[in-house]
């Protein structure tokens, strides 16, 4: 929790930081001169009890009005969600990076919940806890895969290596207004409509697709939330063996039939195994 | 191609590099000749081979990169050299050996290897070994595959020289060099419900002398030391190293910058060094609650964390190394800068690995980053740093002051200046 005034105390109202207004869209920033592009978050996003922050060199001249902390926080949330969506899926995404971004998103969400600025839009599937849906990056990754055809930049599969490649990815997502958050109700932005709609489309798509690829198998499963593992690192392989060989565990074909609510990856393993062997 | 790992062998005679294309290039130090005392042994290419090829996982519809994540040498036990190289999924044991003689004078085959007609053989002779041009050949001796669901980030050879470990994001496996179809899982932090995943393993290493002890670091900035004698599955650590958070520096990026990208035991085995995004820390194994030394690598980036998060640089994984006597530590930074910290004198230096700024045999000039105010002539301002030029991989010769620095697709080798 990014609260500096101590845990347990009522969080102070968001204070304007000495920083310029945030940019609405993730910029196509160049790698070099990142400092020059850093018009937001002069010192990283913090909540302080007292505005004792020094401004960066020449920063005062660039500021017009101190924007609200929640606006900056919203931008960070949007940026993080975009990052989680960049699952080009040609190469398996970096799990460490995804976990760190997801943790950041969770932090922001927790703080927003405390502030009372967090409100969950009516979910398509009832009973989903907002926290779990946040972690459902699977939805976000699927949206990149199924709803929008991969852009030209997705072919290289190494979008994370160089900044220039990263800058093309947000523009590929631009038609879907990636900066909109489906969960933010009081966002001032107008282009929000695109995102929830595509989320609806995702759910429809998942339910209507007939059995075919391995992935659809999991959409049929009546589980309230998706397995992070299936998204980020694929569906197969992690046998629940504490010792011994993962390979041996996979090879053993003594698999029970899949239950309708198989959330555990071990059971999904068996399901996939059966599919493959038939 | 982009160099992805650099490693000296145990004598420092060989230097191996792995690259993004799955190739391994080994350099050998030339023998110092008595005639040219002033010319120290330089490293020349000794062997090049393709270690890993790109693969396609049909089940997941994903490519498996051939990029070499780590190379670790085995101590030399005979005339051949052995090293482990790994990509995201598969570890391979390579044997690099020299051949400078070849047999000649076979009875049943002619010189090209074709079979001779037995009717034409009228006499018998004993084949003899004749000298030939030196040939260095690399052969894969073992392939350790199919044991990792997640991406392998570390391999470490045990001091017993019989076993080694491989670590991915959630699991660590123990292997015997002779056995490729089995490995023991010794650490498993995968939660039963992947939704609860908040922490991954980022690096792991065996203790240099105690074959039962190893450490692994996490994305939350913690290090766990485990003793394999305690239990078969080392999910419960023996020691837990974590520094309490500094509340004055708290931000949404605190966790990300605390994620440890590399952990290394000192040669003595008494200390461990960890690298997170902004600092290098030295820990005493006997004190778990905080490091004994903390060195700022590029603290001027602290105010730029949001931009660095935006362009993903905040996720860069820098490595760190000890010198042979554990008195100096080194790590990389941006703009092709790398930093050295002397633990005894507490002095530090920033150097640059670039062609423009260093000619062969020129002495490296210390560099300085200007943080604010007036910039002096030789200084470079934070905003002018090139974040695409990052030095993630460096290596230090085990006994001499020779360092290898990988700057994207160039390898630099620096030595102490000769008096």
PDB file of C-alpha atoms in Angstrom, chain B residues 54-321:
ATOM      1  CA  UNK B  54      14.904 -22.252 -31.847  1.00  0.00           C
ATOM      2  CA  UNK B  55      12.126 -24.664 -31.129  1.00  0.00           C
ATOM      3  CA  UNK B  56       8.400 -24.578 -31.398  1.00  0.00           C
ATOM      4  CA  UNK B  57       6.184 -25.870 -28.655  1.00  0.00           C
ATOM      5  CA  UNK B  58       3.238 -27.180 -30.614  1.00  0.00           C
ATOM      6  CA  UNK B  59       1.091 -27.731 -27.592  1.00  0.00           C
ATOM      7  CA  UNK B  60       1.249 -24.142 -26.455  1.00  0.00           C
ATOM      8  CA  UNK B  61       1.755 -22.651 -29.899  1.00  0.00           C
ATOM      9  CA  UNK B  62       4.731 -20.761 -28.624  1.00  0.00           C
ATOM     10  CA  UNK B  63       8.275 -20.389 -29.755  1.00  0.00           C
ATOM     11  CA  UNK B  64      11.086 -21.406 -27.471  1.00  0.00           C
ATOM     12  CA  UNK B  65      13.886 -18.932 -27.901  1.00  0.00           C
ATOM     13  CA  UNK B  66      17.351 -20.196 -28.586  1.00  0.00           C
ATOM     14  CA  UNK B  67      18.886 -17.358 -26.614  1.00  0.00           C
ATOM     15  CA  UNK B  68      21.538 -18.610 -24.210  1.00  0.00           C
ATOM     16  CA  UNK B  69      20.521 -17.419 -20.772  1.00  0.00           C
ATOM     17  CA  UNK B  70      23.492 -18.710 -18.817  1.00  0.00           C
ATOM     18  CA  UNK B  71      26.780 -20.515 -19.270  1.00  0.00           C
ATOM     19  CA  UNK B  72      28.588 -22.170 -16.396  1.00  0.00           C
ATOM     20  CA  UNK B  73      31.913 -23.942 -16.630  1.00  0.00           C
ATOM     21  CA  UNK B  74      32.772 -27.183 -14.922  1.00  0.00           C
ATOM     22  CA  UNK B  75      36.162 -27.388 -13.283  1.00  0.00           C
ATOM     23  CA  UNK B  76      38.652 -28.999 -15.529  1.00  0.00           C
ATOM     24  CA  UNK B  77      39.311 -32.636 -14.798  1.00  0.00           C
ATOM     25  CA  UNK B  78      41.087 -33.785 -17.923  1.00  0.00           C
ATOM     26  CA  UNK B  79      42.316 -32.336 -21.177  1.00  0.00           C
ATOM     27  CA  UNK B  80      38.839 -31.421 -22.323  1.00  0.00           C
ATOM     28  CA  UNK B  81      36.746 -28.491 -21.169  1.00  0.00           C
ATOM     29  CA  UNK B  82      33.132 -28.864 -20.131  1.00  0.00           C
ATOM     30  CA  UNK B  83      30.483 -26.232 -19.854  1.00  0.00           C
ATOM     31  CA  UNK B  84      26.750 -26.047 -19.268  1.00  0.00           C
ATOM     32  CA  UNK B  85      24.690 -23.780 -21.448  1.00  0.00           C
ATOM     33  CA  UNK B  86      20.988 -23.206 -21.155  1.00  0.00           C
ATOM     34  CA  UNK B  87      18.157 -21.490 -22.950  1.00  0.00           C
ATOM     35  CA  UNK B  88      14.667 -21.053 -21.501  1.00  0.00           C
ATOM     36  CA  UNK B  89      13.900 -24.745 -21.372  1.00  0.00           C
ATOM     37  CA  UNK B  90      16.872 -27.014 -21.998  1.00  0.00           C
ATOM     38  CA  UNK B  91      20.291 -27.340 -20.406  1.00  0.00           C
ATOM     39  CA  UNK B  92      23.122 -28.875 -22.386  1.00  0.00           C
ATOM     40  CA  UNK B  93      26.518 -30.136 -21.337  1.00  0.00           C
ATOM     41  CA  UNK B  94      29.150 -29.409 -23.968  1.00  0.00           C
ATOM     42  CA  UNK B  95      32.576 -30.918 -24.257  1.00  0.00           C
ATOM     43  CA  UNK B  96      35.190 -28.775 -25.920  1.00  0.00           C
ATOM     44  CA  UNK B  97      38.303 -30.660 -26.840  1.00  0.00           C
ATOM     45  CA  UNK B  98      41.341 -30.224 -28.990  1.00  0.00           C
ATOM     46  CA  UNK B  99      42.537 -32.494 -31.649  1.00  0.00           C
ATOM     47  CA  UNK B 100      46.023 -32.009 -33.006  1.00  0.00           C
ATOM     48  CA  UNK B 101      46.864 -35.487 -34.164  1.00  0.00           C
ATOM     49  CA  UNK B 102      45.117 -37.849 -36.459  1.00  0.00           C
ATOM     50  CA  UNK B 103      45.672 -41.494 -37.173  1.00  0.00           C
ATOM     51  CA  UNK B 104      47.006 -42.447 -40.546  1.00  0.00           C
ATOM     52  CA  UNK B 105      47.669 -45.773 -42.149  1.00  0.00           C
ATOM     53  CA  UNK B 106      44.531 -47.755 -41.650  1.00  0.00           C
ATOM     54  CA  UNK B 107      44.447 -51.143 -43.246  1.00  0.00           C
ATOM     55  CA  UNK B 108      40.820 -51.407 -44.174  1.00  0.00           C
ATOM     56  CA  UNK B 109      40.194 -47.793 -45.135  1.00  0.00           C
ATOM     57  CA  UNK B 110      42.087 -45.486 -47.407  1.00  0.00           C
ATOM     58  CA  UNK B 111      43.067 -41.967 -46.529  1.00  0.00           C
ATOM     59  CA  UNK B 112      39.673 -40.561 -47.449  1.00  0.00           C
ATOM     60  CA  UNK B 113      37.902 -43.111 -45.323  1.00  0.00           C
ATOM     61  CA  UNK B 114      36.576 -45.231 -48.141  1.00  0.00           C
ATOM     62  CA  UNK B 115      36.690 -48.956 -47.634  1.00  0.00           C
ATOM     63  CA  UNK B 116      39.421 -50.726 -49.449  1.00  0.00           C
ATOM     64  CA  UNK B 117      38.799 -53.840 -51.429  1.00  0.00           C
ATOM     65  CA  UNK B 118      40.134 -56.632 -49.203  1.00  0.00           C
ATOM     66  CA  UNK B 119      41.597 -58.368 -52.226  1.00  0.00           C
ATOM     67  CA  UNK B 120      44.018 -55.492 -52.707  1.00  0.00           C
ATOM     68  CA  UNK B 121      45.399 -55.680 -49.215  1.00  0.00           C
ATOM     69  CA  UNK B 122      48.664 -57.531 -49.306  1.00  0.00           C
ATOM     70  CA  UNK B 123      50.458 -56.211 -46.261  1.00  0.00           C
ATOM     71  CA  UNK B 124      49.477 -55.070 -42.804  1.00  0.00           C
ATOM     72  CA  UNK B 125      50.662 -51.959 -41.101  1.00  0.00           C
ATOM     73  CA  UNK B 126      50.145 -50.301 -37.756  1.00  0.00           C
ATOM     74  CA  UNK B 127      48.345 -46.930 -37.950  1.00  0.00           C
ATOM     75  CA  UNK B 128      50.385 -44.073 -36.581  1.00  0.00           C
ATOM     76  CA  UNK B 129      49.348 -40.697 -35.162  1.00  0.00           C
ATOM     77  CA  UNK B 130      50.548 -37.793 -37.172  1.00  0.00           C
ATOM     78  CA  UNK B 131      50.295 -34.137 -36.209  1.00  0.00           C
ATOM     79  CA  UNK B 132      47.626 -32.031 -37.847  1.00  0.00           C
ATOM     80  CA  UNK B 133      46.423 -28.485 -37.566  1.00  0.00           C
ATOM     81  CA  UNK B 134      44.827 -27.833 -34.248  1.00  0.00           C
ATOM     82  CA  UNK B 135      41.131 -28.405 -34.376  1.00  0.00           C
ATOM     83  CA  UNK B 136      38.814 -27.511 -31.551  1.00  0.00           C
ATOM     84  CA  UNK B 137      35.611 -29.412 -31.549  1.00  0.00           C
ATOM     85  CA  UNK B 138      32.552 -29.018 -29.384  1.00  0.00           C
ATOM     86  CA  UNK B 139      30.211 -31.910 -28.876  1.00  0.00           C
ATOM     87  CA  UNK B 140      27.038 -32.059 -26.847  1.00  0.00           C
ATOM     88  CA  UNK B 141      27.500 -34.734 -24.250  1.00  0.00           C
ATOM     89  CA  UNK B 142      24.239 -34.432 -22.342  1.00  0.00           C
ATOM     90  CA  UNK B 143      20.902 -32.811 -22.976  1.00  0.00           C
ATOM     91  CA  UNK B 144      18.743 -32.108 -19.929  1.00  0.00           C
ATOM     92  CA  UNK B 145      15.313 -31.376 -21.287  1.00  0.00           C
ATOM     93  CA  UNK B 146      11.649 -31.328 -20.383  1.00  0.00           C
ATOM     94  CA  UNK B 147      12.064 -30.483 -16.746  1.00  0.00           C
ATOM     95  CA  UNK B 148      11.003 -26.855 -16.717  1.00  0.00           C
ATOM     96  CA  UNK B 149       7.594 -25.461 -17.349  1.00  0.00           C
ATOM     97  CA  UNK B 150       8.775 -21.910 -16.885  1.00  0.00           C
ATOM     98  CA  UNK B 151      11.787 -20.054 -18.160  1.00  0.00           C
ATOM     99  CA  UNK B 152      15.152 -21.102 -16.802  1.00  0.00           C
ATOM    100  CA  UNK B 153      16.958 -18.099 -15.351  1.00  0.00           C
ATOM    101  CA  UNK B 154      19.917 -19.720 -13.559  1.00  0.00           C
ATOM    102  CA  UNK B 155      22.148 -22.746 -13.524  1.00  0.00           C
ATOM    103  CA  UNK B 156      24.767 -23.440 -10.911  1.00  0.00           C
ATOM    104  CA  UNK B 157      27.354 -26.186 -10.665  1.00  0.00           C
ATOM    105  CA  UNK B 158      27.651 -27.723  -7.223  1.00  0.00           C
ATOM    106  CA  UNK B 159      30.964 -27.924  -5.424  1.00  0.00           C
ATOM    107  CA  UNK B 160      30.728 -31.686  -5.484  1.00  0.00           C
ATOM    108  CA  UNK B 161      31.128 -31.469  -9.284  1.00  0.00           C
ATOM    109  CA  UNK B 162      28.576 -34.223  -9.614  1.00  0.00           C
ATOM    110  CA  UNK B 163      25.370 -32.271  -9.484  1.00  0.00           C
ATOM    111  CA  UNK B 164      24.044 -28.947 -10.625  1.00  0.00           C
ATOM    112  CA  UNK B 165      20.815 -27.051 -10.297  1.00  0.00           C
ATOM    113  CA  UNK B 166      18.613 -25.252 -12.781  1.00  0.00           C
ATOM    114  CA  UNK B 167      16.105 -22.643 -11.649  1.00  0.00           C
ATOM    115  CA  UNK B 168      13.081 -21.285 -13.450  1.00  0.00           C
ATOM    116  CA  UNK B 169      10.502 -18.742 -12.311  1.00  0.00           C
ATOM    117  CA  UNK B 170       8.809 -21.078  -9.887  1.00  0.00           C
ATOM    118  CA  UNK B 171      10.920 -24.184  -9.442  1.00  0.00           C
ATOM    119  CA  UNK B 172      14.463 -25.327  -8.879  1.00  0.00           C
ATOM    120  CA  UNK B 173      15.633 -28.745 -10.023  1.00  0.00           C
ATOM    121  CA  UNK B 174      18.700 -30.704  -9.013  1.00  0.00           C
ATOM    122  CA  UNK B 175      20.452 -32.792 -11.638  1.00  0.00           C
ATOM    123  CA  UNK B 176      23.199 -35.337 -11.727  1.00  0.00           C
ATOM    124  CA  UNK B 177      25.504 -34.777 -14.680  1.00  0.00           C
ATOM    125  CA  UNK B 178      25.273 -38.390 -15.696  1.00  0.00           C
ATOM    126  CA  UNK B 179      21.511 -38.661 -15.659  1.00  0.00           C
ATOM    127  CA  UNK B 180      19.426 -36.759 -18.157  1.00  0.00           C
ATOM    128  CA  UNK B 181      16.013 -38.327 -17.777  1.00  0.00           C
ATOM    129  CA  UNK B 182      15.505 -37.491 -14.136  1.00  0.00           C
ATOM    130  CA  UNK B 183      15.875 -34.490 -11.953  1.00  0.00           C
ATOM    131  CA  UNK B 184      14.870 -33.779  -8.392  1.00  0.00           C
ATOM    132  CA  UNK B 185      12.679 -30.829  -7.647  1.00  0.00           C
ATOM    133  CA  UNK B 186      14.144 -29.093  -4.614  1.00  0.00           C
ATOM    134  CA  UNK B 187      12.198 -25.840  -4.551  1.00  0.00           C
ATOM    135  CA  UNK B 188       8.652 -25.278  -5.701  1.00  0.00           C
ATOM    136  CA  UNK B 189       6.957 -21.953  -5.028  1.00  0.00           C
ATOM    137  CA  UNK B 190       4.122 -22.412  -7.446  1.00  0.00           C
ATOM    138  CA  UNK B 191       0.893 -21.719  -5.569  1.00  0.00           C
ATOM    139  CA  UNK B 192      -1.923 -24.212  -5.829  1.00  0.00           C
ATOM    140  CA  UNK B 193      -3.971 -21.453  -7.340  1.00  0.00           C
ATOM    141  CA  UNK B 194      -2.004 -19.456  -9.857  1.00  0.00           C
ATOM    142  CA  UNK B 195      -4.213 -16.482  -9.140  1.00  0.00           C
ATOM    143  CA  UNK B 196      -2.322 -16.167  -5.884  1.00  0.00           C
ATOM    144  CA  UNK B 197       1.031 -15.877  -7.584  1.00  0.00           C
ATOM    145  CA  UNK B 198       2.784 -12.746  -6.445  1.00  0.00           C
ATOM    146  CA  UNK B 199       6.420 -13.755  -6.282  1.00  0.00           C
ATOM    147  CA  UNK B 200       8.820 -15.565  -8.602  1.00  0.00           C
ATOM    148  CA  UNK B 201      12.349 -16.910  -8.356  1.00  0.00           C
ATOM    149  CA  UNK B 202      14.801 -14.635 -10.117  1.00  0.00           C
ATOM    150  CA  UNK B 203      18.213 -16.245  -9.521  1.00  0.00           C
ATOM    151  CA  UNK B 204      19.814 -19.153  -7.689  1.00  0.00           C
ATOM    152  CA  UNK B 205      23.323 -20.305  -6.856  1.00  0.00           C
ATOM    153  CA  UNK B 206      25.090 -23.034  -4.940  1.00  0.00           C
ATOM    154  CA  UNK B 207      27.455 -22.202  -2.128  1.00  0.00           C
ATOM    155  CA  UNK B 208      31.030 -22.353  -3.440  1.00  0.00           C
ATOM    156  CA  UNK B 209      32.201 -24.829  -0.786  1.00  0.00           C
ATOM    157  CA  UNK B 210      29.212 -26.379   0.954  1.00  0.00           C
ATOM    158  CA  UNK B 211      27.519 -28.720  -1.456  1.00  0.00           C
ATOM    159  CA  UNK B 212      24.353 -28.831   0.616  1.00  0.00           C
ATOM    160  CA  UNK B 213      23.717 -25.084   0.634  1.00  0.00           C
ATOM    161  CA  UNK B 214      22.243 -22.815  -1.985  1.00  0.00           C
ATOM    162  CA  UNK B 215      20.454 -19.488  -2.176  1.00  0.00           C
ATOM    163  CA  UNK B 216      17.706 -18.168  -4.376  1.00  0.00           C
ATOM    164  CA  UNK B 217      16.421 -14.650  -4.805  1.00  0.00           C
ATOM    165  CA  UNK B 218      12.917 -13.455  -5.516  1.00  0.00           C
ATOM    166  CA  UNK B 219      11.064 -10.689  -7.268  1.00  0.00           C
ATOM    167  CA  UNK B 220      10.135  -9.245  -3.886  1.00  0.00           C
ATOM    168  CA  UNK B 221      13.710  -8.497  -2.959  1.00  0.00           C
ATOM    169  CA  UNK B 222      14.241 -11.415  -0.615  1.00  0.00           C
ATOM    170  CA  UNK B 223      16.901 -14.103  -0.525  1.00  0.00           C
ATOM    171  CA  UNK B 224      16.399 -17.541   0.899  1.00  0.00           C
ATOM    172  CA  UNK B 225      19.212 -19.830   1.906  1.00  0.00           C
ATOM    173  CA  UNK B 226      18.363 -23.502   1.887  1.00  0.00           C
ATOM    174  CA  UNK B 227      20.057 -26.572   3.254  1.00  0.00           C
ATOM    175  CA  UNK B 228      19.394 -29.738   1.316  1.00  0.00           C
ATOM    176  CA  UNK B 229      20.130 -31.838   4.347  1.00  0.00           C
ATOM    177  CA  UNK B 230      17.081 -30.488   6.086  1.00  0.00           C
ATOM    178  CA  UNK B 231      14.553 -32.003   3.722  1.00  0.00           C
ATOM    179  CA  UNK B 232      14.195 -33.252   0.200  1.00  0.00           C
ATOM    180  CA  UNK B 233      11.961 -30.371  -0.780  1.00  0.00           C
ATOM    181  CA  UNK B 234      13.521 -27.127   0.378  1.00  0.00           C
ATOM    182  CA  UNK B 235      10.355 -25.094   0.489  1.00  0.00           C
ATOM    183  CA  UNK B 236      11.164 -24.013   4.011  1.00  0.00           C
ATOM    184  CA  UNK B 237      14.234 -21.904   4.016  1.00  0.00           C
ATOM    185  CA  UNK B 238      17.014 -22.107   6.543  1.00  0.00           C
ATOM    186  CA  UNK B 239      17.722 -18.389   6.379  1.00  0.00           C
ATOM    187  CA  UNK B 240      15.659 -15.529   5.049  1.00  0.00           C
ATOM    188  CA  UNK B 241      17.358 -12.289   4.038  1.00  0.00           C
ATOM    189  CA  UNK B 242      15.251  -9.198   3.679  1.00  0.00           C
ATOM    190  CA  UNK B 243      15.883  -5.554   4.268  1.00  0.00           C
ATOM    191  CA  UNK B 244      13.073  -3.594   5.868  1.00  0.00           C
ATOM    192  CA  UNK B 245      11.465  -1.148   3.498  1.00  0.00           C
ATOM    193  CA  UNK B 246      12.422   2.493   3.642  1.00  0.00           C
ATOM    194  CA  UNK B 247       9.117   4.308   4.121  1.00  0.00           C
ATOM    195  CA  UNK B 248      10.457   7.586   2.791  1.00  0.00           C
ATOM    196  CA  UNK B 249      11.114   6.044  -0.587  1.00  0.00           C
ATOM    197  CA  UNK B 250       7.851   4.259  -0.956  1.00  0.00           C
ATOM    198  CA  UNK B 251       6.116   4.451  -4.305  1.00  0.00           C
ATOM    199  CA  UNK B 252       4.148   2.260  -6.643  1.00  0.00           C
ATOM    200  CA  UNK B 253       7.448   1.185  -8.116  1.00  0.00           C
ATOM    201  CA  UNK B 254       9.031   0.127  -4.843  1.00  0.00           C
ATOM    202  CA  UNK B 255       8.403  -3.529  -5.354  1.00  0.00           C
ATOM    203  CA  UNK B 256       9.584  -3.556  -8.926  1.00  0.00           C
ATOM    204  CA  UNK B 257      12.875  -1.892  -8.125  1.00  0.00           C
ATOM    205  CA  UNK B 258      13.420  -4.173  -5.166  1.00  0.00           C
ATOM    206  CA  UNK B 259      13.202  -7.247  -7.389  1.00  0.00           C
ATOM    207  CA  UNK B 260      16.575  -8.947  -7.320  1.00  0.00           C
ATOM    208  CA  UNK B 261      18.029  -9.604 -10.753  1.00  0.00           C
ATOM    209  CA  UNK B 262      21.182 -11.449  -9.712  1.00  0.00           C
ATOM    210  CA  UNK B 263      22.640 -13.135  -6.646  1.00  0.00           C
ATOM    211  CA  UNK B 264      26.270 -14.229  -6.289  1.00  0.00           C
ATOM    212  CA  UNK B 265      28.197 -15.845  -3.488  1.00  0.00           C
ATOM    213  CA  UNK B 266      31.568 -14.333  -2.704  1.00  0.00           C
ATOM    214  CA  UNK B 267      34.520 -16.581  -3.446  1.00  0.00           C
ATOM    215  CA  UNK B 268      35.002 -16.980   0.275  1.00  0.00           C
ATOM    216  CA  UNK B 269      31.455 -18.210   0.666  1.00  0.00           C
ATOM    217  CA  UNK B 270      30.858 -15.849   3.521  1.00  0.00           C
ATOM    218  CA  UNK B 271      28.904 -13.157   1.699  1.00  0.00           C
ATOM    219  CA  UNK B 272      26.262 -12.889  -0.951  1.00  0.00           C
ATOM    220  CA  UNK B 273      25.818  -9.993  -3.280  1.00  0.00           C
ATOM    221  CA  UNK B 274      22.464  -9.053  -4.766  1.00  0.00           C
ATOM    222  CA  UNK B 275      21.582  -6.634  -7.540  1.00  0.00           C
ATOM    223  CA  UNK B 276      18.280  -4.867  -7.694  1.00  0.00           C
ATOM    224  CA  UNK B 277      17.341  -2.099 -10.071  1.00  0.00           C
ATOM    225  CA  UNK B 278      19.142   0.770  -8.391  1.00  0.00           C
ATOM    226  CA  UNK B 279      21.588  -0.800  -5.956  1.00  0.00           C
ATOM    227  CA  UNK B 280      24.026  -3.588  -5.245  1.00  0.00           C
ATOM    228  CA  UNK B 281      23.938  -5.020  -1.752  1.00  0.00           C
ATOM    229  CA  UNK B 282      26.371  -7.211   0.115  1.00  0.00           C
ATOM    230  CA  UNK B 283      24.948  -9.486   2.786  1.00  0.00           C
ATOM    231  CA  UNK B 284      26.718 -11.392   5.494  1.00  0.00           C
ATOM    232  CA  UNK B 285      25.327 -14.911   5.654  1.00  0.00           C
ATOM    233  CA  UNK B 286      25.198 -14.588   9.404  1.00  0.00           C
ATOM    234  CA  UNK B 287      22.944 -11.544   9.380  1.00  0.00           C
ATOM    235  CA  UNK B 288      19.538 -11.815   7.826  1.00  0.00           C
ATOM    236  CA  UNK B 289      17.829  -8.603   8.726  1.00  0.00           C
ATOM    237  CA  UNK B 290      19.769  -6.227   6.533  1.00  0.00           C
ATOM    238  CA  UNK B 291      22.725  -6.077   4.161  1.00  0.00           C
ATOM    239  CA  UNK B 292      26.094  -5.004   5.476  1.00  0.00           C
ATOM    240  CA  UNK B 293      26.822  -2.810   2.479  1.00  0.00           C
ATOM    241  CA  UNK B 294      24.669  -1.010  -0.052  1.00  0.00           C
ATOM    242  CA  UNK B 295      26.056   0.656  -3.144  1.00  0.00           C
ATOM    243  CA  UNK B 296      24.103   3.047  -5.355  1.00  0.00           C
ATOM    244  CA  UNK B 297      24.569   2.157  -8.971  1.00  0.00           C
ATOM    245  CA  UNK B 298      22.551   4.916 -10.613  1.00  0.00           C
ATOM    246  CA  UNK B 299      20.417   6.605  -8.014  1.00  0.00           C
ATOM    247  CA  UNK B 300      19.761   9.485 -10.426  1.00  0.00           C
ATOM    248  CA  UNK B 301      17.233   7.185 -12.065  1.00  0.00           C
ATOM    249  CA  UNK B 302      15.052   7.191  -8.983  1.00  0.00           C
ATOM    250  CA  UNK B 303      13.176  10.226 -10.209  1.00  0.00           C
ATOM    251  CA  UNK B 304      12.704   8.682 -13.636  1.00  0.00           C
ATOM    252  CA  UNK B 305      11.101   5.466 -12.568  1.00  0.00           C
ATOM    253  CA  UNK B 306       7.821   6.149 -14.297  1.00  0.00           C
ATOM    254  CA  UNK B 307       9.475   6.679 -17.663  1.00  0.00           C
ATOM    255  CA  UNK B 308      11.581   3.632 -17.123  1.00  0.00           C
ATOM    256  CA  UNK B 309       8.454   1.687 -16.299  1.00  0.00           C
ATOM    257  CA  UNK B 310       6.853   2.960 -19.445  1.00  0.00           C
ATOM    258  CA  UNK B 311       9.676   1.882 -21.721  1.00  0.00           C
ATOM    259  CA  UNK B 312      10.170  -1.353 -19.790  1.00  0.00           C
ATOM    260  CA  UNK B 313      13.723  -0.522 -18.783  1.00  0.00           C
ATOM    261  CA  UNK B 314      12.712  -0.944 -15.167  1.00  0.00           C
ATOM    262  CA  UNK B 315      12.530  -4.664 -15.842  1.00  0.00           C
ATOM    263  CA  UNK B 316      16.106  -4.914 -17.086  1.00  0.00           C
ATOM    264  CA  UNK B 317      18.039  -7.599 -15.263  1.00  0.00           C
ATOM    265  CA  UNK B 318      21.528  -6.496 -14.440  1.00  0.00           C
ATOM    266  CA  UNK B 319      24.111  -8.959 -13.221  1.00  0.00           C
ATOM    267  CA  UNK B 320      26.858  -8.355 -10.694  1.00  0.00           C
ATOM    268  CA  UNK B 321      30.249  -9.950 -10.101  1.00  0.00           C
TER     269      UNK B 321
END
